[in-house]
Phi, psi and omega in degrees: 000154183264126179257125179276126176241112180278147177165186180277122182256007180268114184298338181274358181276153178294327183252034178302135179245108183298335182274346183289138175239358178222119183289133180265000178075014184246027179297145179239140184234147176287328179252151177291126183269150177162189180273123182256006179270112184296343179272355181279154180293330183249034177306135179239107182298337181276347182291135179255340180221129180288131181252012177079015184265003184300139174235150185232155179291151173295154180303131179085358182237158172270182184295340178267003179086012179272148179294136176285330174215152182078200181238160178290139175233124177227151175220136179142201177097355180237205179249165180057045180301334181293345178275346188275134173220149181204155176221132173255121182243149172290163182298340176275000178097349179289142183283125176271319185195144175212160181175202180225208179231138002279156178208145172212128180189200182225152176211143175269106181248022184296337179270009183093157182202163171232159183236132171243135183233144177225155172226116187293339181267339179084017181243026180082185186268006174049045177089350176289150177224156172248121180247126178237104187062241179263355183270138182238131181234154176191172176243119180253148176080190184273077179230153180250347178204159178196166178209161179213128180287353176046256185249013177279136179281130173242108184283146177162187179274122183257004180270112182298342179276350182278153180288336180251030178304137178241114180295336180280339183290138174237000175226119180288127181258010177079014183260009182301138178237143184236146181282000000 
């Protein structure tokens, strides 16, 4: 049979118990224990001895989970995430980022972007959303794809009363013609 012996199991502690096989959390140290790496998220300036507890930010993020550059991009929140696909493209058509759900990361969309969305089953995103900074996108209803020009400029006539009105245009280029 196994006999549980409670005590301090950390060999660097003042009250280390060689017979203990289950740590009781009551270890005592001559030096203040903690994270001594100033680049760690949980750096402790009072720590005199590193105890291996340091934690670090994920690549591209700060310790609070914020993007170091660009904006936060997340996808998910609904059901059937494996059906979800999306692509964020620069206005010149080059792909900035693409993925599925769940997803969390960062993207630099400062030069403008467009979004293409797909659903492999054709029944919409089932409550999933793609969030880029403060903008939220999704596919509702029985659809398998959708897109949004988001912040890309589409030049053309934006006056619905003009004969050459372009429903796709989001920036008036001064070419409107009237009958």
